[in-house]
Amino acid sequence: MGTPTTRRPTGTRLRRLAPAVVGGTALGTALGGVAAWRHPDDPWLLTLVVWTLTTGPVLAAALLFFVTDRAATDAASEAGVGDVERAWSREAAETAFFAIMGGTVLAQGLGGALELGWLAPVGIVHVLVLGFGAYAAAYLRLRHRGA
C-alpha cells in the first residue's frame, strides 16, 4: 500500500511558475528583438515571434531550474521526497549531455553540408536551447513515467 501524495493547489503552482514563464517570455522576446535588429532584411515580426516561441519556454525552464526557493528545496530533501527527484534529474542531465554532444556534431555537419548559414557555425544559443530543451523533455518524461 503506497503513501498518499500531497499535491499543491493549482493556484500555488501557478504563482511559483508565473515569474519563470514571464521572465522566459521576456528574455525570448528580447533575443528576438536583437536578432531582428541584427538582420534588418528579414521580416522583423516573424523573427520576433519565432524567437519568442522557440526560446521562451526553454529560458522559462532554465529560470525555474536555476531560480528556486532554496528553503523549499532543502525541506523536500530533508523529508526524503527529493531522492526520486534527484534520480530523475541526474538521468535527465545525462540525456541532455549526450543530446548536446550528438546534436552539436549533427548540426555542424548538416549546416556545413547543406550550406545553412544559421546552422553551420554552432553557437552558444544552439547549445543552450538543445541542452535545456533535452533536459526538460527527459525530466518531464521520467516524471510522467514515474508518477
PDB file of C-alpha atoms in Angstrom:
ATOM      1  CA  MET A   1       0.000   0.000   0.000  1.00  0.00           C
ATOM      2  CA  GLY A   2       1.549   3.310  -1.074  1.00  0.00           C
ATOM      3  CA  THR A   3       1.616   6.506   0.869  1.00  0.00           C
ATOM      4  CA  PRO A   4      -0.750   9.230  -0.272  1.00  0.00           C
ATOM      5  CA  THR A   5       0.915  12.072  -2.087  1.00  0.00           C
ATOM      6  CA  THR A   6       0.003  15.643  -1.381  1.00  0.00           C
ATOM      7  CA  ARG A   7      -0.182  17.990  -4.307  1.00  0.00           C
ATOM      8  CA  ARG A   8      -0.022  21.718  -4.141  1.00  0.00           C
ATOM      9  CA  PRO A   9      -3.161  23.597  -5.091  1.00  0.00           C
ATOM     10  CA  THR A  10      -3.190  24.855  -8.669  1.00  0.00           C
ATOM     11  CA  GLY A  11      -3.012  28.489  -7.564  1.00  0.00           C
ATOM     12  CA  THR A  12       0.192  27.843  -5.616  1.00  0.00           C
ATOM     13  CA  ARG A  13       1.820  26.110  -8.577  1.00  0.00           C
ATOM     14  CA  LEU A  14       0.810  28.916 -10.922  1.00  0.00           C
ATOM     15  CA  ARG A  15       2.234  31.549  -8.575  1.00  0.00           C
ATOM     16  CA  ARG A  16       5.501  29.610  -8.481  1.00  0.00           C
ATOM     17  CA  LEU A  17       5.649  29.178 -12.274  1.00  0.00           C
ATOM     18  CA  ALA A  18       4.446  32.647 -13.299  1.00  0.00           C
ATOM     19  CA  PRO A  19       7.726  34.553 -12.741  1.00  0.00           C
ATOM     20  CA  ALA A  20       9.696  31.961 -14.715  1.00  0.00           C
ATOM     21  CA  VAL A  21       7.194  31.964 -17.597  1.00  0.00           C
ATOM     22  CA  VAL A  22       7.067  35.758 -17.736  1.00  0.00           C
ATOM     23  CA  GLY A  23      10.852  36.022 -17.473  1.00  0.00           C
ATOM     24  CA  GLY A  24      11.440  33.361 -20.128  1.00  0.00           C
ATOM     25  CA  THR A  25       8.987  35.019 -22.497  1.00  0.00           C
ATOM     26  CA  ALA A  26      10.578  38.418 -21.911  1.00  0.00           C
ATOM     27  CA  LEU A  27      14.090  37.051 -22.488  1.00  0.00           C
ATOM     28  CA  GLY A  28      12.947  35.200 -25.617  1.00  0.00           C
ATOM     29  CA  THR A  29      11.341  38.378 -26.944  1.00  0.00           C
ATOM     30  CA  ALA A  30      14.497  40.369 -26.162  1.00  0.00           C
ATOM     31  CA  LEU A  31      16.631  37.821 -28.007  1.00  0.00           C
ATOM     32  CA  GLY A  32      14.170  38.011 -30.915  1.00  0.00           C
ATOM     33  CA  GLY A  33      14.470  41.791 -30.903  1.00  0.00           C
ATOM     34  CA  VAL A  34      18.253  41.562 -31.043  1.00  0.00           C
ATOM     35  CA  ALA A  35      18.051  39.007 -33.874  1.00  0.00           C
ATOM     36  CA  ALA A  36      15.596  41.213 -35.800  1.00  0.00           C
ATOM     37  CA  TRP A  37      17.816  44.248 -35.265  1.00  0.00           C
ATOM     38  CA  ARG A  38      20.938  42.363 -36.444  1.00  0.00           C
ATOM     39  CA  HIS A  39      19.182  41.106 -39.595  1.00  0.00           C
ATOM     40  CA  PRO A  40      17.137  44.034 -40.920  1.00  0.00           C
ATOM     41  CA  ASP A  41      16.463  42.289 -44.252  1.00  0.00           C
ATOM     42  CA  ASP A  42      14.408  39.557 -42.569  1.00  0.00           C
ATOM     43  CA  PRO A  43      10.774  40.189 -41.585  1.00  0.00           C
ATOM     44  CA  TRP A  44      11.144  41.551 -38.056  1.00  0.00           C
ATOM     45  CA  LEU A  45       7.774  40.422 -36.711  1.00  0.00           C
ATOM     46  CA  LEU A  46       8.271  36.840 -37.883  1.00  0.00           C
ATOM     47  CA  THR A  47      11.775  36.803 -36.393  1.00  0.00           C
ATOM     48  CA  LEU A  48      10.455  38.150 -33.097  1.00  0.00           C
ATOM     49  CA  VAL A  49       7.610  35.624 -32.903  1.00  0.00           C
ATOM     50  CA  VAL A  50       9.785  32.626 -33.848  1.00  0.00           C
ATOM     51  CA  TRP A  51      12.487  33.540 -31.337  1.00  0.00           C
ATOM     52  CA  THR A  52       9.917  34.132 -28.598  1.00  0.00           C
ATOM     53  CA  LEU A  53       8.118  30.840 -29.220  1.00  0.00           C
ATOM     54  CA  THR A  54      11.274  28.742 -29.553  1.00  0.00           C
ATOM     55  CA  THR A  55      13.492  30.180 -26.840  1.00  0.00           C
ATOM     56  CA  GLY A  56      10.850  31.425 -24.379  1.00  0.00           C
ATOM     57  CA  PRO A  57       9.832  28.008 -22.971  1.00  0.00           C
ATOM     58  CA  VAL A  58      13.434  26.822 -22.743  1.00  0.00           C
ATOM     59  CA  LEU A  59      14.510  30.001 -20.970  1.00  0.00           C
ATOM     60  CA  ALA A  60      11.499  29.728 -18.642  1.00  0.00           C
ATOM     61  CA  ALA A  61      12.555  26.184 -17.724  1.00  0.00           C
ATOM     62  CA  ALA A  62      16.104  27.408 -17.155  1.00  0.00           C
ATOM     63  CA  LEU A  63      14.891  30.231 -14.900  1.00  0.00           C
ATOM     64  CA  LEU A  64      12.688  27.834 -12.970  1.00  0.00           C
ATOM     65  CA  PHE A  65      15.589  25.418 -12.600  1.00  0.00           C
ATOM     66  CA  PHE A  66      18.189  27.995 -11.557  1.00  0.00           C
ATOM     67  CA  VAL A  67      15.998  30.348  -9.524  1.00  0.00           C
ATOM     68  CA  THR A  68      14.279  28.170  -6.957  1.00  0.00           C
ATOM     69  CA  ASP A  69      13.185  28.615  -3.393  1.00  0.00           C
ATOM     70  CA  ARG A  70      16.159  27.133  -1.566  1.00  0.00           C
ATOM     71  CA  ALA A  71      14.241  26.657   1.702  1.00  0.00           C
ATOM     72  CA  ALA A  72      11.599  24.566  -0.076  1.00  0.00           C
ATOM     73  CA  THR A  73      14.306  22.513  -1.802  1.00  0.00           C
ATOM     74  CA  ASP A  74      16.084  21.863   1.489  1.00  0.00           C
ATOM     75  CA  ALA A  75      12.818  20.951   3.216  1.00  0.00           C
ATOM     76  CA  ALA A  76      11.972  18.475   0.446  1.00  0.00           C
ATOM     77  CA  SER A  77      15.427  16.906   0.711  1.00  0.00           C
ATOM     78  CA  GLU A  78      15.103  16.599   4.461  1.00  0.00           C
ATOM     79  CA  ALA A  79      11.719  14.927   4.151  1.00  0.00           C
ATOM     80  CA  GLY A  80      13.153  12.329   1.774  1.00  0.00           C
ATOM     81  CA  VAL A  81      10.933  13.423  -1.107  1.00  0.00           C
ATOM     82  CA  GLY A  82      13.907  14.587  -3.148  1.00  0.00           C
ATOM     83  CA  ASP A  83      15.515  11.182  -3.612  1.00  0.00           C
ATOM     84  CA  VAL A  84      13.421  10.170  -6.596  1.00  0.00           C
ATOM     85  CA  GLU A  85      13.503  13.722  -7.962  1.00  0.00           C
ATOM     86  CA  ARG A  86      17.295  13.730  -7.720  1.00  0.00           C
ATOM     87  CA  ALA A  87      17.486  10.444  -9.614  1.00  0.00           C
ATOM     88  CA  TRP A  88      15.215  11.835 -12.345  1.00  0.00           C
ATOM     89  CA  SER A  89      17.295  14.995 -12.533  1.00  0.00           C
ATOM     90  CA  ARG A  90      20.531  13.037 -12.757  1.00  0.00           C
ATOM     91  CA  GLU A  91      19.187  10.821 -15.546  1.00  0.00           C
ATOM     92  CA  ALA A  92      17.776  13.840 -17.411  1.00  0.00           C
ATOM     93  CA  ALA A  93      21.161  15.572 -17.138  1.00  0.00           C
ATOM     94  CA  GLU A  94      22.875  12.536 -18.662  1.00  0.00           C
ATOM     95  CA  THR A  95      20.381  12.532 -21.517  1.00  0.00           C
ATOM     96  CA  ALA A  96      20.888  16.266 -22.079  1.00  0.00           C
ATOM     97  CA  PHE A  97      24.673  15.843 -22.134  1.00  0.00           C
ATOM     98  CA  PHE A  98      24.512  13.209 -24.851  1.00  0.00           C
ATOM     99  CA  ALA A  99      21.922  15.253 -26.770  1.00  0.00           C
ATOM    100  CA  ILE A 100      24.274  18.244 -26.707  1.00  0.00           C
ATOM    101  CA  MET A 101      27.239  16.194 -27.892  1.00  0.00           C
ATOM    102  CA  GLY A 102      25.355  14.449 -30.685  1.00  0.00           C
ATOM    103  CA  GLY A 103      23.251  17.470 -31.609  1.00  0.00           C
ATOM    104  CA  THR A 104      26.262  19.762 -31.884  1.00  0.00           C
ATOM    105  CA  VAL A 105      28.096  17.382 -34.197  1.00  0.00           C
ATOM    106  CA  LEU A 106      24.936  16.766 -36.238  1.00  0.00           C
ATOM    107  CA  ALA A 107      24.088  20.471 -36.519  1.00  0.00           C
ATOM    108  CA  GLN A 108      27.616  21.407 -37.524  1.00  0.00           C
ATOM    109  CA  GLY A 109      27.785  18.603 -40.101  1.00  0.00           C
ATOM    110  CA  LEU A 110      24.343  19.250 -41.612  1.00  0.00           C
ATOM    111  CA  GLY A 111      24.809  23.003 -41.579  1.00  0.00           C
ATOM    112  CA  GLY A 112      28.117  22.724 -43.381  1.00  0.00           C
ATOM    113  CA  ALA A 113      26.917  20.123 -45.879  1.00  0.00           C
ATOM    114  CA  LEU A 114      23.691  21.935 -46.734  1.00  0.00           C
ATOM    115  CA  GLU A 115      25.333  25.372 -46.511  1.00  0.00           C
ATOM    116  CA  LEU A 116      22.836  26.697 -43.989  1.00  0.00           C
ATOM    117  CA  GLY A 117      24.320  29.831 -42.513  1.00  0.00           C
ATOM    118  CA  TRP A 118      22.071  29.832 -39.443  1.00  0.00           C
ATOM    119  CA  LEU A 119      23.054  26.271 -38.527  1.00  0.00           C
ATOM    120  CA  ALA A 120      26.651  25.748 -39.661  1.00  0.00           C
ATOM    121  CA  PRO A 121      28.520  27.788 -37.064  1.00  0.00           C
ATOM    122  CA  VAL A 122      27.127  26.134 -33.955  1.00  0.00           C
ATOM    123  CA  GLY A 123      26.887  28.801 -31.300  1.00  0.00           C
ATOM    124  CA  ILE A 124      26.034  29.070 -27.649  1.00  0.00           C
ATOM    125  CA  VAL A 125      22.346  29.643 -28.448  1.00  0.00           C
ATOM    126  CA  HIS A 126      22.164  26.317 -30.293  1.00  0.00           C
ATOM    127  CA  VAL A 127      23.845  24.508 -27.411  1.00  0.00           C
ATOM    128  CA  LEU A 128      21.717  26.144 -24.706  1.00  0.00           C
ATOM    129  CA  VAL A 129      18.418  25.557 -26.474  1.00  0.00           C
ATOM    130  CA  LEU A 130      19.343  21.952 -27.224  1.00  0.00           C
ATOM    131  CA  GLY A 131      20.662  21.312 -23.704  1.00  0.00           C
ATOM    132  CA  PHE A 132      17.838  22.876 -21.723  1.00  0.00           C
ATOM    133  CA  GLY A 133      15.230  21.504 -24.109  1.00  0.00           C
ATOM    134  CA  ALA A 134      16.641  17.969 -23.887  1.00  0.00           C
ATOM    135  CA  TYR A 135      16.886  18.200 -20.097  1.00  0.00           C
ATOM    136  CA  ALA A 136      13.312  19.461 -19.719  1.00  0.00           C
ATOM    137  CA  ALA A 137      11.899  16.854 -22.113  1.00  0.00           C
ATOM    138  CA  ALA A 138      13.795  13.993 -20.449  1.00  0.00           C
ATOM    139  CA  TYR A 139      12.877  15.135 -16.944  1.00  0.00           C
ATOM    140  CA  LEU A 140       9.195  15.521 -17.773  1.00  0.00           C
ATOM    141  CA  ARG A 141       9.163  12.122 -19.495  1.00  0.00           C
ATOM    142  CA  LEU A 142      10.781  10.478 -16.458  1.00  0.00           C
ATOM    143  CA  ARG A 143       8.457  12.277 -14.074  1.00  0.00           C
ATOM    144  CA  HIS A 144       5.384  11.264 -16.068  1.00  0.00           C
ATOM    145  CA  ARG A 145       6.572   7.672 -16.301  1.00  0.00           C
ATOM    146  CA  GLY A 146       7.377   7.519 -12.588  1.00  0.00           C
ATOM    147  CA  ALA A 147       4.276   9.278 -11.309  1.00  0.00           C
TER     148      ALA A 147
END
